[in-house]
CSV table of C-alpha atoms and ligand atoms in Angstrom, one decimal:
chain,number,residue,atom,x,y,z
V,1,MET,CA,70.1,82.5,39.1
V,2,VAL,CA,71.1,85.8,37.1
V,3,GLU,CA,74.7,85.5,36.0
V,4,ILE,CA,77.3,87.8,34.8
V,5,ALA,CA,77.4,87.5,31.0
V,6,ASP,CA,79.8,90.2,30.0
V,7,VAL,CA,82.1,92.7,31.6
V,8,GLN,CA,83.1,95.7,29.4
V,9,ALA,CA,85.4,98.7,30.2
V,10,ILE,CA,84.2,101.9,28.4
V,11,LEU,CA,86.7,104.6,28.0
V,12,THR,CA,85.6,108.1,27.1
V,13,GLN,CA,86.9,111.7,27.4
V,14,PRO,CA,83.9,114.1,27.2
V,15,ALA,CA,85.9,116.9,28.7
V,16,ALA,CA,89.7,117.1,29.3
V,17,VAL,CA,89.7,114.1,31.5
V,18,ARG,CA,89.9,110.4,30.6
V,19,LEU,CA,87.0,108.3,32.3
V,20,VAL,CA,86.6,104.6,32.7
V,21,VAL,CA,83.2,103.1,33.2
V,22,VAL,CA,82.5,99.4,33.5
V,23,LYS,CA,79.3,97.9,32.2
V,24,VAL,CA,78.3,94.4,33.6
V,25,SER,CA,75.8,92.7,31.4
V,26,THR,CA,73.7,89.7,32.8
V,27,THR,CA,71.9,86.7,31.5
V,28,GLU,CA,68.6,88.5,32.1
V,29,PRO,CA,67.8,90.4,28.9
V,30,GLY,CA,68.1,94.2,29.5
V,31,LEU,CA,69.5,93.9,33.0
V,32,PHE,CA,72.9,95.5,33.3
V,33,GLY,CA,74.9,97.7,35.8
V,34,LEU,CA,77.4,100.4,35.6
V,35,GLY,CA,80.3,101.2,37.8
V,36,CYS,CA,83.2,103.8,38.0
V,37,ALA,CA,86.8,102.6,37.5
V,38,THR,CA,88.3,105.9,36.7
V,39,PHE,CA,92.0,106.2,37.3
V,40,THR,CA,92.7,109.0,34.8
V,41,GLN,CA,96.4,108.6,34.7
V,42,ARG,CA,96.2,104.8,33.7
V,43,PRO,CA,92.9,104.3,31.9
V,44,PHE,CA,94.3,101.7,29.5
V,45,ALA,CA,95.9,99.7,32.3
V,46,VAL,CA,92.5,99.5,34.1
V,47,ARG,CA,90.9,98.4,30.8
V,48,ALA,CA,93.5,95.6,30.4
V,49,ALA,CA,93.0,94.5,34.0
V,50,ILE,CA,89.3,94.3,33.3
V,51,SER,CA,89.4,92.6,30.0
V,52,HIS,CA,92.3,90.2,30.4
V,53,HIS,CA,91.9,89.3,34.1
V,54,LEU,CA,88.6,90.2,35.8
V,55,ALA,CA,86.2,89.4,33.0
V,56,PRO,CA,87.3,85.8,32.4
V,57,PHE,CA,87.2,85.1,36.0
V,58,LEU,CA,83.8,86.7,36.6
V,59,LEU,CA,81.7,85.2,33.7
V,60,GLY,CA,78.9,83.0,34.9
V,61,ARG,CA,79.0,84.2,38.5
V,62,ASP,CA,75.9,85.0,40.5
V,63,VAL,CA,75.2,88.8,40.3
V,64,GLU,CA,73.6,88.7,43.8
V,65,ARG,CA,76.9,87.8,45.5
V,66,ILE,CA,78.4,91.3,45.7
V,67,GLN,CA,80.5,90.8,48.8
V,68,GLU,CA,81.9,87.3,47.8
V,69,ILE,CA,82.8,88.6,44.2
V,70,TRP,CA,84.5,91.6,45.8
V,71,GLN,CA,86.5,89.5,48.1
V,72,MET,CA,87.5,87.0,45.5
V,73,SER,CA,88.3,89.7,42.9
V,74,MET,CA,90.7,91.4,45.4
V,75,ASN,CA,92.4,88.2,46.3
V,76,HIS,CA,92.4,86.6,42.8
V,77,GLY,CA,95.5,88.3,41.7
V,78,TYR,CA,97.4,87.4,44.9
V,79,TRP,CA,99.1,90.9,45.0
V,80,ARG,CA,96.5,93.3,45.9
V,81,ASN,CA,95.6,96.7,47.1
V,82,GLY,CA,97.0,98.7,44.2
V,83,PRO,CA,95.3,101.5,42.2
V,84,VAL,CA,94.9,99.8,38.8
V,85,LEU,CA,93.2,96.5,40.2
V,86,ASN,CA,91.3,98.4,42.9
V,87,ASN,CA,89.7,100.6,40.2
V,88,ALA,CA,89.0,97.6,38.0
V,89,VAL,CA,87.3,95.9,41.0
V,90,SER,CA,85.3,99.0,41.8
V,91,GLY,CA,83.8,99.2,38.3
V,92,VAL,CA,82.4,95.6,38.8
V,93,ASP,CA,81.3,96.2,42.4
V,94,GLN,CA,79.4,99.4,41.7
V,95,ALA,CA,77.8,97.7,38.7
V,96,LEU,CA,76.6,94.9,40.9
V,97,TRP,CA,75.0,97.4,43.4
V,98,ASP,CA,73.5,99.1,40.4
V,99,ILE,CA,72.1,95.7,39.3
V,100,LYS,CA,70.9,94.7,42.8
V,101,GLY,CA,69.0,98.1,43.0
V,102,LYS,CA,67.3,97.5,39.6
V,103,GLN,CA,66.2,93.9,40.7
V,104,ALA,CA,64.9,95.4,44.0
V,105,GLY,CA,63.3,98.4,42.3
V,106,MET,CA,65.1,100.7,44.7
V,107,PRO,CA,67.7,103.3,44.7
V,108,VAL,CA,71.1,101.9,46.0
V,109,TYR,CA,70.9,104.3,49.1
V,110,GLN,CA,67.7,102.3,50.2
V,111,LEU,CA,69.7,99.1,50.1
V,112,LEU,CA,72.4,100.7,52.3
V,113,GLY,CA,69.7,101.7,54.9
V,114,GLY,CA,67.6,104.5,53.5
V,115,ARG,CA,67.7,108.3,53.5
V,116,THR,CA,69.4,110.1,56.3
V,117,ARG,CA,69.1,113.5,54.6
V,118,GLU,CA,67.2,115.3,51.8
V,119,ALA,CA,70.3,116.0,49.7
V,120,ALA,CA,74.0,116.2,49.8
V,121,ALA,CA,75.7,119.6,50.5
V,122,LEU,CA,78.4,120.3,47.9
V,123,TYR,CA,81.7,122.1,47.7
V,124,VAL,CA,83.0,123.6,44.4
V,125,HIS,CA,86.4,124.9,43.3
V,126,ALA,CA,87.5,128.6,42.9
V,127,ASP,CA,91.0,129.3,41.6
V,128,GLY,CA,92.9,132.3,40.4
V,129,ARG,CA,96.1,134.0,39.7
V,130,ASP,CA,96.0,136.3,42.7
V,131,PRO,CA,93.8,136.6,45.9
V,132,SER,CA,91.3,139.1,44.3
V,133,GLU,CA,90.7,136.8,41.3
V,134,VAL,CA,90.2,133.8,43.6
V,135,ALA,CA,87.9,136.0,45.6
V,136,ASP,CA,85.8,137.0,42.5
V,137,ARG,CA,85.4,133.3,41.4
V,138,ALA,CA,84.4,132.4,44.9
V,139,GLN,CA,81.8,135.2,45.1
V,140,ALA,CA,80.3,134.0,41.7
V,141,LEU,CA,79.9,130.4,43.2
V,142,VAL,CA,78.3,131.9,46.3
V,143,GLU,CA,75.8,133.7,44.1
V,144,ASP,CA,75.1,130.3,42.3
V,145,GLY,CA,74.0,129.1,45.8
V,146,TYR,CA,77.1,127.3,47.0
V,147,ARG,CA,78.0,127.7,50.7
V,148,HIS,CA,81.3,125.7,50.6
V,149,VAL,CA,84.1,126.7,48.3
V,150,ARG,CA,87.6,125.3,47.9
V,151,VAL,CA,90.0,128.1,47.2
V,152,GLN,CA,93.3,127.5,45.4
V,153,MET,CA,95.8,130.1,43.8
V,154,GLY,CA,97.5,128.7,40.9
V,155,GLY,CA,96.2,125.1,41.2
V,156,TYR,CA,98.2,123.0,43.5
V,157,GLY,CA,101.4,124.2,44.9
V,158,GLY,CA,100.8,127.9,43.8
V,159,SER,CA,101.7,129.6,40.6
V,160,GLN,CA,105.1,128.9,39.0
V,161,ASP,CA,106.0,132.6,38.1
V,162,GLU,CA,108.3,133.4,40.9
V,163,THR,CA,110.0,130.0,40.9
V,164,ARG,CA,113.7,130.6,40.1
V,165,LEU,CA,115.2,127.7,38.2
V,166,PRO,CA,118.8,126.9,37.3
V,167,PRO,CA,119.5,127.4,33.7
V,168,THR,CA,119.7,123.7,33.0
V,169,ALA,CA,116.4,123.0,34.6
V,170,PRO,CA,114.7,120.1,32.7
V,171,PRO,CA,111.1,120.4,31.5
V,172,GLY,CA,108.5,119.8,34.3
V,173,ASN,CA,105.7,121.2,36.5
V,174,TYR,CA,107.8,123.4,38.9
V,175,TYR,CA,106.7,124.8,42.2
V,176,ASP,CA,108.3,126.2,45.2
V,177,PRO,CA,106.8,124.8,48.5
V,178,ARG,CA,108.0,127.8,50.6
V,179,SER,CA,106.6,130.5,48.3
V,180,TYR,CA,103.4,128.5,47.9
V,181,GLY,CA,103.0,128.3,51.8
V,182,ARG,CA,103.5,132.1,52.1
V,183,ALA,CA,101.2,132.9,49.3
V,184,VAL,CA,98.3,130.6,50.4
V,185,LEU,CA,98.3,132.3,53.8
V,186,LYS,CA,97.8,135.7,52.2
V,187,MET,CA,95.1,134.3,49.9
V,188,ILE,CA,93.1,132.8,52.7
V,189,ASP,CA,93.4,136.0,54.7
V,190,HIS,CA,92.0,138.0,51.8
V,191,LEU,CA,89.2,135.5,51.1
V,192,ARG,CA,88.2,135.5,54.7
V,193,ASN,CA,87.9,139.3,54.8
V,194,VAL,CA,86.0,139.5,51.4
V,195,VAL,CA,83.6,136.4,51.5
V,196,GLU,CA,80.7,136.6,53.8
V,197,GLU,CA,81.2,134.8,57.1
V,198,GLY,CA,78.7,132.0,56.5
V,199,VAL,CA,80.6,130.7,53.5
V,200,GLU,CA,82.8,127.8,54.3
V,201,LEU,CA,86.3,127.9,52.9
V,202,LEU,CA,88.4,124.8,52.1
V,203,HIS,CA,92.0,124.4,50.8
V,204,ASP,CA,93.9,121.5,49.3
V,205,VAL,CA,97.6,121.4,50.2
V,206,HIS,CA,97.8,118.5,47.8
V,207,GLU,CA,101.0,117.1,49.5
V,208,ARG,CA,102.9,120.2,48.1
V,209,LEU,CA,104.5,121.3,51.4
V,210,HIS,CA,107.5,119.8,53.4
V,211,PRO,CA,105.7,118.1,56.4
V,212,ILE,CA,106.9,120.7,59.1
V,213,ASP,CA,105.7,123.5,56.8
V,214,ALA,CA,102.4,121.8,56.5
V,215,VAL,CA,102.2,121.8,60.3
V,216,GLN,CA,103.0,125.5,60.5
V,217,LEU,CA,100.4,126.3,57.7
V,218,ALA,CA,97.7,124.4,59.7
V,219,LYS,CA,98.6,126.4,62.8
V,220,ASP,CA,98.7,129.8,60.9
V,221,LEU,CA,95.3,129.0,59.3
V,222,GLU,CA,93.6,128.1,62.6
V,223,GLN,CA,92.4,131.6,63.0
V,224,TYR,CA,90.4,131.4,59.6
V,225,ARG,CA,88.3,128.4,60.9
V,226,LEU,CA,88.6,126.4,57.5
V,227,PHE,CA,86.0,123.9,56.8
V,228,PHE,CA,88.9,121.7,56.2
V,229,LEU,CA,92.6,121.7,55.0
V,230,GLU,CA,93.1,118.7,52.7
V,231,ASP,CA,96.1,116.5,52.1
V,232,PRO,CA,98.5,118.3,54.4
V,233,PHE,CA,100.9,115.3,53.9
V,234,ALA,CA,101.6,112.7,51.3
V,235,PRO,CA,100.4,109.1,52.1
V,236,GLU,CA,104.0,108.3,52.7
V,237,ASP,CA,104.2,111.0,55.4
V,238,ILE,CA,101.1,110.1,57.4
V,239,GLY,CA,103.4,109.5,60.5
V,240,TRP,CA,103.3,113.4,60.8
V,241,PHE,CA,99.6,113.5,61.7
V,242,PRO,CA,100.1,113.2,65.5
V,243,THR,CA,102.4,116.3,65.3
V,244,ILE,CA,99.9,118.4,63.5
V,245,ARG,CA,97.0,117.2,65.6
V,246,ARG,CA,98.7,118.0,68.8
V,247,GLN,CA,99.3,121.5,67.8
V,248,CYS,CA,96.1,122.9,66.2
V,249,SER,CA,92.4,122.4,65.6
V,250,THR,CA,92.3,123.2,61.9
V,251,PRO,CA,90.1,120.4,60.6
V,252,LEU,CA,92.0,117.9,58.4
V,253,ALA,CA,90.9,115.9,55.3
V,254,MET,CA,92.9,113.0,53.9
V,255,GLY,CA,92.3,110.0,51.7
V,256,GLU,CA,92.2,110.5,47.9
V,257,LEU,CA,95.5,108.8,47.3
V,258,PHE,CA,94.8,105.9,49.7
V,259,ASN,CA,94.3,102.3,48.4
V,260,ASN,CA,93.9,100.2,51.4
V,261,PRO,CA,92.9,100.0,55.1
V,262,ASN,CA,96.6,100.1,56.3
V,263,GLU,CA,96.6,103.7,55.2
V,264,TRP,CA,93.5,105.0,56.8
V,265,ARG,CA,93.0,102.8,59.9
V,266,ARG,CA,95.2,104.6,62.4
V,267,LEU,CA,94.2,108.0,61.1
V,268,ILE,CA,90.6,107.0,62.1
V,269,THR,CA,91.2,105.0,65.3
V,270,ASP,CA,93.6,107.8,66.7
V,271,ARG,CA,91.2,110.5,65.5
V,272,LEU,CA,94.0,112.1,63.6
V,273,ILE,CA,91.7,113.5,60.8
V,274,ASP,CA,88.2,114.9,60.5
V,275,PHE,CA,87.2,113.8,57.1
V,276,VAL,CA,87.9,110.7,55.0
V,277,ARG,CA,88.5,111.7,51.4
V,278,MET,CA,89.0,108.4,49.5
V,279,HIS,CA,88.5,108.2,45.8
V,280,VAL,CA,85.8,105.4,46.0
V,281,SER,CA,86.9,103.6,43.0
V,282,GLN,CA,90.5,103.8,44.2
V,283,ILE,CA,89.6,101.7,47.4
V,284,GLY,CA,87.5,99.1,45.3
V,285,GLY,CA,84.0,100.6,45.2
V,286,ILE,CA,80.8,100.9,47.3
V,287,THR,CA,81.4,97.6,49.2
V,288,PRO,CA,84.5,99.0,51.0
V,289,ALA,CA,83.4,102.6,51.0
V,290,ARG,CA,80.4,101.8,53.1
V,291,LYS,CA,82.5,100.0,55.6
V,292,VAL,CA,85.0,103.0,55.8
V,293,ALA,CA,81.9,105.2,56.4
V,294,SER,CA,80.6,103.2,59.3
V,295,PHE,CA,84.1,102.7,60.8
V,296,ALA,CA,84.8,106.4,60.7
V,297,GLU,CA,81.4,107.2,62.2
V,298,MET,CA,82.5,105.3,65.4
V,299,PHE,CA,85.3,107.8,65.8
V,300,GLY,CA,83.5,111.0,65.0
V,301,ILE,CA,84.9,111.3,61.6
V,302,ARG,CA,82.8,112.4,58.6
V,303,THR,CA,82.9,111.5,54.9
V,304,ALA,CA,84.0,113.8,52.0
V,305,TRP,CA,84.4,111.4,49.2
V,306,HIS,CA,86.9,112.6,46.4
V,307,GLY,CA,84.8,114.0,43.5
V,308,PRO,CA,86.8,116.0,40.9
V,309,HIS,CA,86.6,115.8,37.1
V,310,ASP,CA,88.4,112.5,37.2
V,311,THR,CA,85.5,110.8,38.9
V,312,SER,CA,83.2,109.6,36.2
V,313,PRO,CA,79.5,110.6,36.4
V,314,VAL,CA,78.8,107.0,37.4
V,315,GLY,CA,81.2,107.5,40.3
V,316,HIS,CA,79.4,110.8,41.3
V,317,ALA,CA,76.1,108.9,41.3
V,318,ALA,CA,77.7,106.2,43.6
V,319,ASN,CA,79.1,108.9,45.9
V,320,LEU,CA,75.7,110.4,46.1
V,321,HIS,CA,74.0,107.1,47.2
V,322,LEU,CA,76.6,106.7,49.9
V,323,ASN,CA,76.0,110.4,51.0
V,324,MET,CA,72.2,110.0,51.1
V,325,TRP,CA,72.6,107.1,53.6
V,326,ALA,CA,75.9,107.7,55.7
V,327,PRO,CA,74.9,109.2,59.1
V,328,ASN,CA,78.4,110.8,59.2
V,329,PHE,CA,78.3,112.6,55.8
V,330,GLY,CA,80.3,115.6,55.8
V,331,ILE,CA,80.4,117.3,52.4
V,332,GLN,CA,80.7,116.2,48.8
V,333,GLU,CA,83.2,117.6,46.2
V,334,TRP,CA,81.4,118.6,43.0
V,335,PRO,CA,83.1,119.3,39.6
V,336,GLN,CA,80.1,121.0,38.0
V,337,PRO,CA,79.8,118.5,35.1
V,338,SER,CA,79.5,119.9,31.5
V,339,GLU,CA,76.1,119.6,29.5
V,340,LEU,CA,77.9,117.1,27.3
V,341,GLU,CA,78.4,114.9,30.4
V,342,TYR,CA,74.7,115.2,31.2
V,343,GLU,CA,73.9,114.2,27.6
V,344,MET,CA,76.3,111.2,27.8
V,345,PHE,CA,75.2,110.1,31.1
V,346,PRO,CA,71.4,110.3,31.4
V,347,GLY,CA,70.4,110.5,35.1
V,348,LEU,CA,73.5,112.2,36.3
V,349,PRO,CA,72.3,114.1,39.3
V,350,ARG,CA,71.7,117.9,39.2
V,351,ALA,CA,72.8,120.4,41.7
V,352,GLY,CA,70.6,123.3,43.1
V,353,GLY,CA,71.2,125.8,45.8
V,354,GLY,CA,74.5,124.1,46.9
V,355,TYR,CA,73.0,120.6,47.2
V,356,LEU,CA,73.0,117.5,45.0
V,357,TYR,CA,69.6,115.6,44.6
V,358,PRO,CA,69.1,111.9,43.8
V,359,ASN,CA,66.7,111.0,41.1
V,360,ASP,CA,65.3,108.0,43.0
V,361,SER,CA,65.4,105.6,39.9
V,362,PRO,CA,66.4,102.0,40.8
V,363,GLY,CA,70.0,101.2,41.3
V,364,LEU,CA,72.5,104.0,40.8
V,365,GLY,CA,70.0,105.9,38.7
V,366,ILE,CA,72.4,106.7,35.8
V,367,ASP,CA,72.9,105.4,32.2
V,368,ILE,CA,75.5,105.8,29.5
V,369,ASP,CA,74.9,106.7,25.9
V,370,GLU,CA,77.6,104.3,24.5
V,371,LYS,CA,77.4,105.7,20.9
V,372,LEU,CA,78.1,109.2,22.1
V,373,ALA,CA,80.8,108.0,24.5
V,374,ALA,CA,82.6,106.2,21.7
V,375,ARG,CA,82.8,109.6,19.8
V,376,PHE,CA,85.1,110.9,22.6
V,377,ARG,CA,88.1,108.5,22.5
V,378,CYS,CA,90.7,108.8,25.3
V,379,ASP,CA,93.8,110.4,24.1
V,380,GLU,CA,97.2,108.8,24.7
V,381,ARG,CA,98.9,111.8,26.2
V,382,VAL,CA,101.9,111.6,28.5
V,383,GLU,CA,100.6,113.3,31.6
V,384,GLN,CA,102.5,116.6,32.1
V,385,TRP,CA,101.1,118.1,35.4
V,386,THR,CA,102.2,115.1,37.4
V,387,GLN,CA,105.9,115.6,36.3
V,388,THR,CA,106.3,118.0,39.3
V,389,ARG,CA,109.7,119.3,40.3
V,390,LEU,CA,111.2,121.6,43.0
V,391,PRO,CA,113.0,124.6,41.9
V,392,ASP,CA,116.4,122.8,41.6
V,393,GLY,CA,114.8,120.1,39.5
V,394,THR,CA,114.2,117.6,42.2
V,395,PRO,CA,111.1,115.4,41.2
V,396,ALA,CA,108.4,116.0,43.7
V,397,ARG,CA,105.0,114.3,44.5
V,398,PRO,CA,102.3,115.9,42.4
O,1,LIG,C1,90.8,117.0,44.5
O,1,LIG,C2,92.0,116.3,44.0
O,1,LIG,C3,92.2,116.3,42.4
O,1,LIG,C4,93.4,115.5,42.0
O,1,LIG,C5,93.1,114.6,40.8
O,1,LIG,C6,94.3,113.9,40.3
O,1,LIG,O1,91.0,117.3,45.7
O,1,LIG,O2,90.0,117.1,43.8
O,1,LIG,O3,93.2,116.7,44.6
O,1,LIG,O4,92.2,117.4,41.9
O,1,LIG,O5,94.5,116.3,41.8
O,1,LIG,O6,92.0,113.9,41.0
O,1,LIG,O7,94.0,113.2,39.1
O,2,LIG,MG1,92.7,116.8,46.7
């Protein structure tokens, strides 16, 4: 029996974003696995959960028992289904799938059921200060071969310029939902008229609208046939989905903020969304993600796993293995990693012509240069962008 011999959290920050990767070493010399546990706003809490609570509990366990270890790891703290522990469990879970693939001499997607496609279609991000700048960025991505582009104007919630604040407004990341809603409509109208028809446009509301305004925006955007409109509501407002669904056919994507089945179950069974967008490490790794994919498939819903800069390259590799297998793969978000990330994570898949290709090495097919990773320590910043406020200073969901 090959046992877990060590569980280490590796924190690194090769670009602006803090990443957490878990390395599970085994009693078989040279056999180890990697998993993504990236919760970029709380990396040190994830590391503590791993080193103080998961590692002591896991040492000596049989690496082949992925499902049993996942189940026990989720229950072991009694209170469960939160972002910190879920990410910690994901790091171990993905590493165990990596190990199983290495033992079998197969890529993880083979263990899931084999290829269903040659490559995973990608979407990438275009942003700008005004509609023409967004369009220029989008066109440049189209020239690079991408056929799916997420368009934002001033990040999430629109630019802050015209937000009028009271003189005593405290520091924060201000946005005005109503002016954002008006501006995004104009931006999409411009993009649809400028970008060639075959290019799919996506937009992320990022929970920045009052629910009824999100309903109105989805209706107003129906004429532009978006590929999907993401996070029209906050997880706390998922009760609004029947309202939006009854009124328009704009495809909807939701899930990056979800932690547990109670959040996504009804959205799937009642066909209230079109794409599941979970952050795979946020729900606990490959073990739950493949179940969500199969569950969603039964209701005609596709996958679009969360994949921004704060998914580690190991997490992107795990996403790709799920994408190569899942019959109901929809699209994959792709942050266009830096050359430093390719150097730090040998085997990180490469994109070409708007697609991401697996390298077919056993396991997840990715490694980490730990010496290089150690040179890029995670900073201890106090996150600014999530200190969002409405114009009158009211704290708002980021
Ligand atoms: C996306 C997401 C991200 C999140 C980020 C939070 O669709 O890619 O909305 O950009 O804002 O992952 O840390
Ligand atoms: Mg999003």
